[in-house]
Structure formats: C-alpha cells, structure tokens
Coordinates of N, CA and C and ligand atoms in Angstrom, one line a residue:
M1 N 4.0 80.0 84.4 CA 3.0 79.2 84.6 C 3.1 78.2 85.3
Y2 N 4.1 77.2 85.2 CA 3.5 75.9 85.8 C 5.6 75.5 86.5
Q3 N 5.2 74.4 87.6 CA 6.6 73.6 87.7 C 6.7 72.4 87.9
V4 N 7.8 71.5 87.4 CA 7.4 70.1 86.9 C 8.0 69.3 87.9
E5 N 8.0 68.3 88.6 CA 8.7 67.4 89.6 C 8.4 66.0 88.8
V6 N 9.4 65.5 88.3 CA 10.0 63.6 87.7 C 9.8 63.1 89.2
Q7 N 9.4 62.0 89.0 CA 9.8 60.7 89.8 C 9.5 59.5 88.8
V8 N 10.5 59.0 88.7 CA 11.3 57.5 88.2 C 11.4 56.4 88.9
K9 N 11.0 55.0 88.6 CA 11.2 54.5 89.5 C 11.2 53.0 88.5
T10 N 12.6 51.8 88.5 CA 12.3 51.4 87.5 C 11.4 49.7 88.2
L11 N 11.1 49.0 87.3 CA 10.7 47.8 87.7 C 11.1 46.2 87.0
T12 N 11.6 45.4 87.2 CA 11.0 44.3 85.8 C 10.1 44.0 84.9
V13 N 9.6 44.2 83.8 CA 8.6 44.3 83.4 C 7.6 42.9 84.1
P14 N 8.0 41.6 83.4 CA 7.3 40.7 84.4 C 6.1 41.4 86.1
E15 N 7.3 41.8 86.6 CA 6.8 42.3 88.0 C 5.2 44.0 88.1
W16 N 6.7 44.2 86.9 CA 5.3 45.9 86.3 C 4.2 45.2 86.1
L17 N 3.8 44.0 85.2 CA 2.4 43.7 84.2 C 1.8 43.1 85.5
E18 N 2.4 42.1 86.2 CA 1.8 41.5 87.4 C 1.3 42.7 88.4
K19 N 2.2 43.7 88.7 CA 1.3 44.1 89.9 C 0.4 45.1 89.1
Y20 N 0.6 45.8 88.1 CA -0.7 46.9 87.8 C -1.7 46.9 86.3
C21 N -0.9 45.9 85.5 CA -1.4 46.1 84.3 C -3.0 44.9 84.5
Q22 N -4.6 45.9 84.7 CA -5.1 44.5 84.5 C -6.4 45.1 83.4
P23 N -6.4 44.8 82.2 CA -6.9 45.1 81.0 C -8.3 45.0 80.8
E24 N -8.8 43.3 81.9 CA -10.0 43.4 81.6 C -10.8 44.2 82.7
K25 N -9.9 44.8 83.4 CA -10.8 45.9 84.4 C -10.7 47.5 83.7
F26 N -9.7 47.5 82.9 CA -9.3 49.5 83.3 C -9.6 49.4 81.5
V27 N -9.4 48.6 80.3 CA -9.4 49.1 79.0 C -11.3 48.9 78.8
P28 N -12.4 48.6 79.7 CA -13.8 48.5 79.0 C -13.7 50.0 79.4
L29 N -13.3 50.8 80.6 CA -13.6 52.0 81.1 C -13.5 53.0 79.5
C30 N -12.3 52.5 79.3 CA -12.1 53.3 78.2 C -13.3 54.0 77.1
R31 N -14.3 53.2 77.1 CA -15.6 53.4 76.6 C -16.4 54.6 76.4
E32 N -16.1 55.0 77.7 CA -16.6 56.1 78.1 C -16.1 57.9 77.6
C33 N -14.5 57.4 76.9 CA -13.8 59.1 76.3 C -14.1 59.0 75.2
P34 N -13.8 60.2 74.9 CA -14.3 60.6 74.2 C -13.4 60.2 72.8
Q35 N -12.2 59.9 73.3 CA -11.1 59.2 72.2 C -11.7 57.7 71.9
Y36 N -12.1 57.5 72.5 CA -12.7 55.9 72.0 C -13.4 55.8 70.2
G37 N -12.2 55.0 69.5 CA -12.4 54.5 68.0 C -12.0 55.9 66.9
K38 N -11.5 57.2 67.7 CA -10.5 58.3 67.1 C -9.7 58.5 67.7
N39 N -8.8 57.2 67.9 CA -7.7 57.7 68.1 C -6.7 56.5 68.1
W40 N -5.6 56.8 67.1 CA -5.1 55.2 66.7 C -4.1 54.8 67.9
S41 N -4.1 55.8 68.6 CA -3.0 55.1 69.9 C -3.9 54.5 71.7
C42 N -5.3 54.1 70.8 CA -6.3 54.1 71.6 C -7.1 52.9 71.7
P43 N -7.8 52.2 72.6 CA -8.8 51.7 71.9 C -9.6 51.7 71.4
P44 N -10.9 51.0 70.9 CA -10.4 49.2 69.9 C -9.4 49.5 69.3
G45 N -8.8 48.0 69.3 CA -7.7 47.4 68.5 C -6.8 47.7 68.1
M46 N -6.0 48.5 69.0 CA -4.9 48.8 69.4 C -4.2 47.6 70.4
T47 N -2.4 47.3 70.1 CA -1.8 46.4 70.7 C -2.2 45.9 72.2
T48 N -1.6 45.1 72.7 CA -1.5 44.5 74.3 C -0.4 45.1 75.1
A49 N -1.0 45.3 76.5 CA 0.7 45.8 77.0 C 1.2 44.2 77.5
A50 N 0.8 43.0 77.0 CA 1.3 41.7 76.6 C 2.3 41.7 75.8
A51 N 2.1 42.1 74.6 CA 2.4 42.2 73.2 C 3.5 43.1 72.7
L52 N 3.1 44.3 73.3 CA 3.8 45.1 73.8 C 5.5 45.6 74.4
A53 N 5.2 44.4 75.7 CA 6.3 44.7 76.6 C 6.8 43.7 76.7
G54 N 6.2 42.4 76.2 CA 6.8 41.0 76.9 C 8.1 40.6 76.1
G55 N 8.6 41.8 75.6 CA 10.2 40.8 74.8 C 11.6 41.9 75.3
Y56 N 10.5 42.8 76.8 CA 11.5 43.1 77.4 C 11.5 43.2 78.7
R57 N 13.0 43.0 79.3 CA 13.1 42.9 80.5 C 12.8 44.1 81.8
Y58 N 13.2 44.9 81.3 CA 13.1 46.4 82.7 C 12.5 47.2 82.0
V59 N 11.4 48.2 82.9 CA 10.6 49.6 82.6 C 11.3 50.5 83.6
Q60 N 11.1 51.6 83.1 CA 11.5 52.8 83.7 C 9.9 53.5 84.0
V61 N 9.5 53.4 85.0 CA 7.6 54.2 85.3 C 8.3 55.7 85.6
I62 N 7.5 56.6 85.1 CA 8.1 58.2 84.9 C 6.8 58.8 85.4
G63 N 7.2 59.5 86.2 CA 5.7 60.6 86.5 C 6.3 61.6 86.9
L64 N 5.5 62.3 86.0 CA 5.7 63.9 85.3 C 5.0 64.8 86.0
K65 N 4.7 65.8 87.5 CA 4.2 66.7 87.9 C 3.8 67.7 87.4
V66 N 2.6 68.5 87.6 CA 2.7 69.7 86.5 C 2.0 70.1 87.5
K67 N 2.4 71.3 88.4 CA 2.3 71.7 89.3 C 1.8 73.3 88.9
Y68 N 0.5 73.7 89.2 CA 0.0 75.0 88.5 C 0.2 76.4 89.3
D69 N 0.7 77.7 88.5 CA 0.6 78.9 89.7 C -0.3 79.2 90.0
E70 N -0.1 79.9 91.5 CA -1.6 80.4 91.8 C -2.7 80.9 90.3
Q71 N -1.9 81.8 90.3 CA -2.5 82.8 88.9 C -3.4 82.0 87.8
V72 N -2.6 81.1 87.6 CA -3.6 79.5 86.2 C -4.5 79.3 86.9
L73 N -4.3 78.7 88.3 CA -5.6 77.9 89.0 C -6.7 78.9 89.6
R74 N -6.1 80.4 89.2 CA -7.6 81.3 89.6 C -8.2 81.2 88.4
E75 N -7.3 81.5 87.1 CA -7.4 82.1 85.8 C -8.4 80.9 85.1
A76 N -8.2 79.7 85.6 CA -8.9 78.4 85.5 C -10.1 78.5 85.5
E77 N -10.2 78.6 86.6 CA -11.9 78.7 87.1 C -13.1 80.0 86.2
H78 N -11.9 80.7 85.5 CA -13.2 81.3 84.6 C -14.5 81.0 84.1
S79 N -13.9 80.0 82.9 CA -14.8 79.0 82.1 C -14.2 77.9 81.5
P80 N -14.6 76.9 81.3 CA -14.1 75.9 80.9 C -13.2 75.8 79.8
Q81 N -13.9 77.0 78.6 CA -12.9 77.2 77.7 C -12.3 78.1 78.1
R82 N -11.1 78.3 78.7 CA -10.5 79.0 79.8 C -9.1 78.1 80.3
T83 N -10.0 77.2 81.0 CA -9.7 75.9 81.7 C -8.9 74.7 80.4
E84 N -9.5 74.4 79.5 CA -9.0 73.6 78.2 C -7.6 74.7 77.9
E85 N -7.8 75.9 77.4 CA -6.9 76.6 76.9 C -5.8 76.6 78.3
L86 N -5.8 76.5 79.5 CA -4.5 76.7 80.3 C -4.1 75.5 80.5
R87 N -4.7 74.5 80.1 CA -4.5 72.7 80.3 C -3.8 72.7 79.3
Q88 N -3.9 73.3 77.9 CA -3.0 73.4 76.8 C -1.8 73.8 77.1
E89 N -1.7 74.6 77.2 CA 0.3 75.5 77.6 C 0.5 75.1 78.8
T90 N 0.0 74.2 79.3 CA 0.7 73.4 80.8 C 1.0 72.6 81.0
Y91 N 0.1 71.5 81.2 CA 0.2 70.3 81.0 C 0.1 69.7 79.9
E92 N -0.4 69.9 78.8 CA -0.2 69.6 77.1 C 1.2 69.2 77.0
A93 N 1.4 70.9 77.1 CA 3.0 71.2 76.3 C 3.8 70.5 77.6
A94 N 3.9 70.2 78.5 CA 4.9 69.1 79.7 C 5.1 67.8 79.0
K95 N 3.6 67.4 78.4 CA 3.4 66.2 78.2 C 4.8 66.2 76.7
K96 N 4.4 67.1 75.7 CA 4.8 67.1 74.8 C 6.3 67.1 74.1
K97 N 6.8 67.8 75.7 CA 7.9 67.8 76.1 C 8.6 66.5 76.4
M98 N 7.9 66.3 77.5 CA 8.0 64.5 77.9 C 8.5 63.8 76.6
L99 N 8.2 63.7 75.9 CA 7.4 62.7 74.4 C 9.3 62.8 73.7
Q100 N 9.3 64.1 73.4 CA 10.5 64.2 72.5 C 11.8 63.6 73.5
A101 N 11.5 64.1 75.1 CA 12.9 63.4 75.5 C 12.8 62.5 75.6
L102 N 11.9 61.3 75.2 CA 11.7 60.1 75.5 C 11.7 59.6 74.2
L103 N 11.6 59.9 73.0 CA 12.0 59.7 71.6 C 13.3 59.8 71.7
A104 N 14.2 60.4 72.2 CA 15.2 61.1 72.0 C 16.4 59.7 72.9
L105 N 15.3 59.3 74.0 CA 16.2 58.5 74.5 C 16.2 56.5 73.7
E106 N 15.0 56.5 73.2 CA 14.8 55.7 71.9 C 15.6 55.8 71.3
R107 N 16.1 56.8 70.9 CA 17.7 57.0 69.9 C 18.4 56.8 69.8
E108 N 19.3 56.9 71.2 CA 20.1 56.5 72.0 C 20.4 55.4 72.7
F109 N 19.2 54.8 72.5 CA 19.2 53.0 73.1 C 18.0 52.2 72.1
P110 N 18.9 51.8 70.8 CA 17.9 51.4 69.8 C 17.2 50.0 69.9
G111 N 15.9 49.7 69.4 CA 14.9 49.1 70.5 C 14.4 49.1 71.7
S112 N 14.0 50.1 72.2 CA 13.8 50.7 73.4 C 12.3 51.4 72.5
T113 N 11.8 51.4 74.0 CA 10.1 51.9 73.2 C 9.4 52.6 74.1
T114 N 8.8 53.5 73.9 CA 7.8 54.5 75.2 C 6.4 54.2 74.8
I115 N 5.9 54.1 76.5 CA 4.2 54.5 76.5 C 4.0 55.5 77.2
M116 N 2.5 56.2 76.5 CA 2.6 57.7 77.1 C 1.5 57.4 77.6
A117 N 1.4 59.0 78.1 CA 0.7 59.3 79.3 C -1.1 59.8 78.4
G118 N -2.0 58.9 78.2 CA -2.9 59.8 77.5 C -2.8 59.1 76.1
G119 N -4.0 59.7 75.0 CA -4.2 59.6 73.7 C -3.1 60.4 73.1
C120 N -2.7 59.8 71.7 CA -1.5 60.7 71.1 C -2.3 62.1 70.4
T121 N -1.5 63.1 70.8 CA -1.9 64.4 70.3 C -0.8 65.4 69.6
L122 N -0.4 64.4 68.7 CA 0.6 65.1 68.2 C -0.2 65.7 66.9
C123 N -1.5 65.1 66.4 CA -2.1 66.1 65.6 C -3.4 66.5 66.3
R124 N -3.7 68.0 65.5 CA -5.1 68.4 66.2 C -6.4 67.6 66.0
T125 N -6.3 66.5 65.2 CA -7.6 65.6 65.1 C -7.1 64.7 64.7
C126 N -6.9 63.3 65.1 CA -6.0 62.5 64.6 C -6.9 61.9 63.4
A127 N -6.0 61.1 62.4 CA -6.5 61.0 61.0 C -7.7 59.7 61.1
R128 N -7.9 58.9 62.7 CA -8.9 57.8 62.8 C -9.9 58.2 63.0
A129 N -9.9 59.6 63.6 CA -11.2 60.7 62.9 C -11.5 60.3 61.9
K130 N -11.0 60.5 61.1 CA -11.5 60.5 59.5 C -11.5 59.4 59.0
G131 N -10.8 58.5 59.3 CA -10.8 56.3 59.1 C -9.5 56.5 58.2
E132 N -8.6 57.5 58.7 CA -7.4 57.4 57.8 C -6.4 56.9 58.6
P133 N -4.7 56.7 57.6 CA -4.1 55.5 58.4 C -3.2 57.4 59.5
C134 N -2.4 56.7 60.5 CA -1.8 57.6 61.7 C -0.9 58.3 60.3
R135 N -0.8 59.6 60.5 CA -0.3 60.4 59.7 C 1.7 60.0 60.2
Y136 N 1.7 60.1 61.7 CA 3.3 59.9 62.3 C 3.6 58.6 63.3
P137 N 3.5 57.3 62.7 CA 3.6 56.0 63.2 C 4.5 56.5 64.1
E138 N 5.6 56.5 63.2 CA 7.1 56.5 63.8 C 7.2 57.4 65.1
K139 N 6.2 58.5 65.3 CA 6.4 59.0 66.7 C 5.3 58.5 67.5
M140 N 4.0 58.3 67.3 CA 3.2 57.6 67.8 C 2.7 56.5 68.9
R141 N 3.1 57.0 70.1 CA 3.4 56.1 71.0 C 1.8 55.7 71.5
Y142 N 1.3 53.9 72.3 CA 0.3 53.9 73.0 C 0.0 54.5 74.0
S143 N -1.4 54.8 74.5 CA -1.9 55.4 75.6 C -1.8 53.9 76.7
Y144 N -0.7 54.8 77.7 CA -0.7 54.1 79.2 C -2.3 53.3 79.5
S145 N -3.2 54.3 79.8 CA -4.3 54.0 79.9 C -5.1 53.3 79.6
G146 N -4.4 53.4 78.1 CA -5.4 52.4 77.0 C -5.0 51.2 76.7
L147 N -3.7 50.7 77.7 CA -3.5 49.4 77.4 C -4.2 48.5 79.0
G148 N -4.1 49.6 79.7 CA -5.5 48.3 81.1 C -4.7 48.2 82.1
F149 N -3.3 49.7 82.4 CA -2.5 49.6 83.8 C -3.6 50.7 84.9
D150 N -3.4 50.2 86.0 CA -3.9 50.7 87.2 C -3.1 52.3 87.5
L151 N -4.2 53.0 86.7 CA -2.5 54.1 87.2 C -3.3 54.9 88.3
G152 N -3.8 54.8 88.9 CA -4.6 55.6 90.5 C -3.5 54.9 91.3
R153 N -3.2 53.3 91.1 CA -2.3 52.4 92.0 C -0.6 52.8 91.4
I154 N -0.7 53.0 90.1 CA 1.0 54.0 90.0 C 1.5 54.9 90.4
S155 N 0.3 55.6 90.6 CA 0.2 57.1 91.0 C 1.0 56.8 92.5
D156 N -0.7 56.5 93.1 CA -0.2 56.4 94.7 C 1.3 55.7 94.8
E157 N 1.1 54.2 94.8 CA 1.9 53.2 95.5 C 3.5 53.5 94.6
L158 N 4.0 53.4 93.7 CA 4.7 53.3 93.1 C 5.4 54.7 92.9
L159 N 4.6 56.2 92.8 CA 5.3 57.5 92.5 C 4.9 58.5 93.7
G160 N 3.9 58.1 94.5 CA 4.1 59.1 95.9 C 3.2 60.3 94.8
M161 N 2.6 60.2 93.9 CA 2.2 61.3 93.3 C 0.4 60.8 93.1
P162 N -0.2 60.6 94.2 CA -1.9 60.5 93.8 C -2.6 61.8 93.0
L163 N -3.4 60.9 92.3 CA -4.1 61.8 91.2 C -4.9 62.8 91.8
L164 N -5.2 63.9 91.3 CA -6.0 64.9 92.0 C -7.3 64.9 90.6
W165 N -8.5 65.6 91.3 CA -9.7 65.6 90.6 C -10.6 66.8 90.7
Q166 N -11.2 67.5 90.1 CA -11.5 68.8 90.3 C -12.5 69.3 89.3
K167 N -13.7 69.4 89.6 CA -15.1 69.4 88.3 C -15.0 70.6 87.7
R168 N -14.3 71.8 88.4 CA -14.7 73.1 88.2 C -12.5 73.8 88.0
G169 N -12.2 73.9 86.6 CA -11.2 74.7 87.0 C -10.2 73.5 87.1
L170 N -9.0 73.5 87.4 CA -7.3 72.7 87.5 C -7.5 72.4 89.0
P171 N -7.0 71.0 88.8 CA -6.5 71.1 90.6 C -5.5 71.4 90.7
A172 N -4.2 71.6 91.9 CA -3.6 71.5 92.4 C -1.9 71.1 91.6
Y173 N -2.1 69.8 91.1 CA -1.4 69.4 89.9 C -1.7 68.2 89.2
T174 N -1.5 68.3 87.9 CA -1.8 66.9 87.3 C -1.0 66.1 86.8
V175 N -1.1 65.3 86.9 CA 0.1 64.0 87.1 C 0.1 63.1 86.0
A176 N 1.3 63.0 84.6 CA 1.4 62.5 83.5 C 1.9 60.9 84.0
I177 N 1.9 60.0 83.1 CA 2.2 59.2 83.6 C 3.3 58.2 82.2
A178 N 4.4 58.5 82.3 CA 4.5 57.5 80.9 C 5.7 56.4 81.4
S179 N 6.1 55.0 80.2 CA 7.5 54.6 80.5 C 8.2 54.3 79.8
F180 N 9.1 53.8 79.9 CA 10.4 53.4 79.2 C 11.2 52.3 79.2
L181 N 10.6 51.2 78.1 CA 10.7 49.8 77.8 C 12.2 50.2 77.3
H182 N 13.2 48.7 77.9 CA 14.4 48.4 77.5 C 14.5 47.3 78.0
N183 N 16.1 46.8 77.3 CA 17.0 45.8 77.8 C 17.9 45.7 78.4
Ligands
SF4_201 S1 0.7 60.9 65.1 FE1 -1.9 61.4 64.3 S2 -2.9 60.6 63.4 FE2 -1.0 59.1 64.4 S3 -2.6 58.4 66.5 FE3 -0.6 60.8 67.0 S4 -3.0 61.9 66.8 FE4 -3.3 59.7 66.0

C-alpha cells in the first residue's frame, strides 16, 4: 500500500529553537484545527517548546515520508470517506509505528523524550473532548506543530522533503515530522 523513506538530521537544541521555532507566528494558527482544545497534546494550555526542550543539548529531527502506491492514490479519489480510510491505513499506521519506535528509544536512553507529528491519536476520541484527564500520559507526546515550529521550513530546508497539499484524494506522499531530544 505504501513505502516509507526516513531522513534524520541532528542539531543542537539552541540552534533548532532559534532557526525553526516561532510560537508567536504558528501557535495561533492551531485555532483553525478541529483538534484545538480537544486533544491534550495540542493547544491551548500545553507546554512550550522552550520548557520542554530547554534541558536538552541535542535533537534528532526525523522526517518520515509515506509514499502511496498508485492503487491507493486512485482509490483515494473515490470519496472523502475513502480518502480518510486510506489515510488511516497508511500514513496514520506508519506514524503509530514511528511513535512505538521512539518510545522504545526513550526506554533505552532514560531522560530522553519525543515530540510527535500532529495531535495524539492513541485513543479514538481524546479524553480532553469529554473534559477528562489523559488516559495514557506515559505514552502521549506533544504535537510538533502545537509547539510552534515552522514545519514547512524544516521539511524543505533540513529534511529535503517538501510538504505536499492536495484538495481531493491523497498527494503522492505525506511527511510526518517528529523529534527525539536527549543529552
Ligand atoms: S493518550 Fe488519549 S487521552 Fe491522552 S492525549 Fe492521546 S488521545 Fe488524548
């Protein structure tokens, strides 16, 4: 159904924050997202990049490019519902594997942490939508975009994986950006 390509770049945390984090510009854009206020990994009220990353020296910026097979691209054009089903079976499935791999890496390097691509999808509906506490705080990781990073610039400049947008169906590929912070 799909193939993946991974790029990893290492930066110091101060350089990464200086070059790519602009919360004053990007966090307000989260208000347009359906997850806003309905997911514990997203704004409002979540931690800041400086608070989360300030104690770390190094960051691995990870780009996961999910390239869709021709058949998936054709099928995805049938209807918005089919597009979403296929997105769940491909891109979201690949993202879940990436989260599991990064959580395993955290266990190998105690004290390290992860920032994930997009809002947390561990539960079908986030407990925040019902006003309840997070069900899996030990596994939940904050959203990269919710922390105010310039993901377009990271994907272009750092990872060489420009983001693609498509009004109908799926684009040729989708990029998930995550990070692993450690000392
Ligand atoms: S683990 Fe569940 S409740 Fe917690 S942020 Fe993720 S989706 Fe929401």
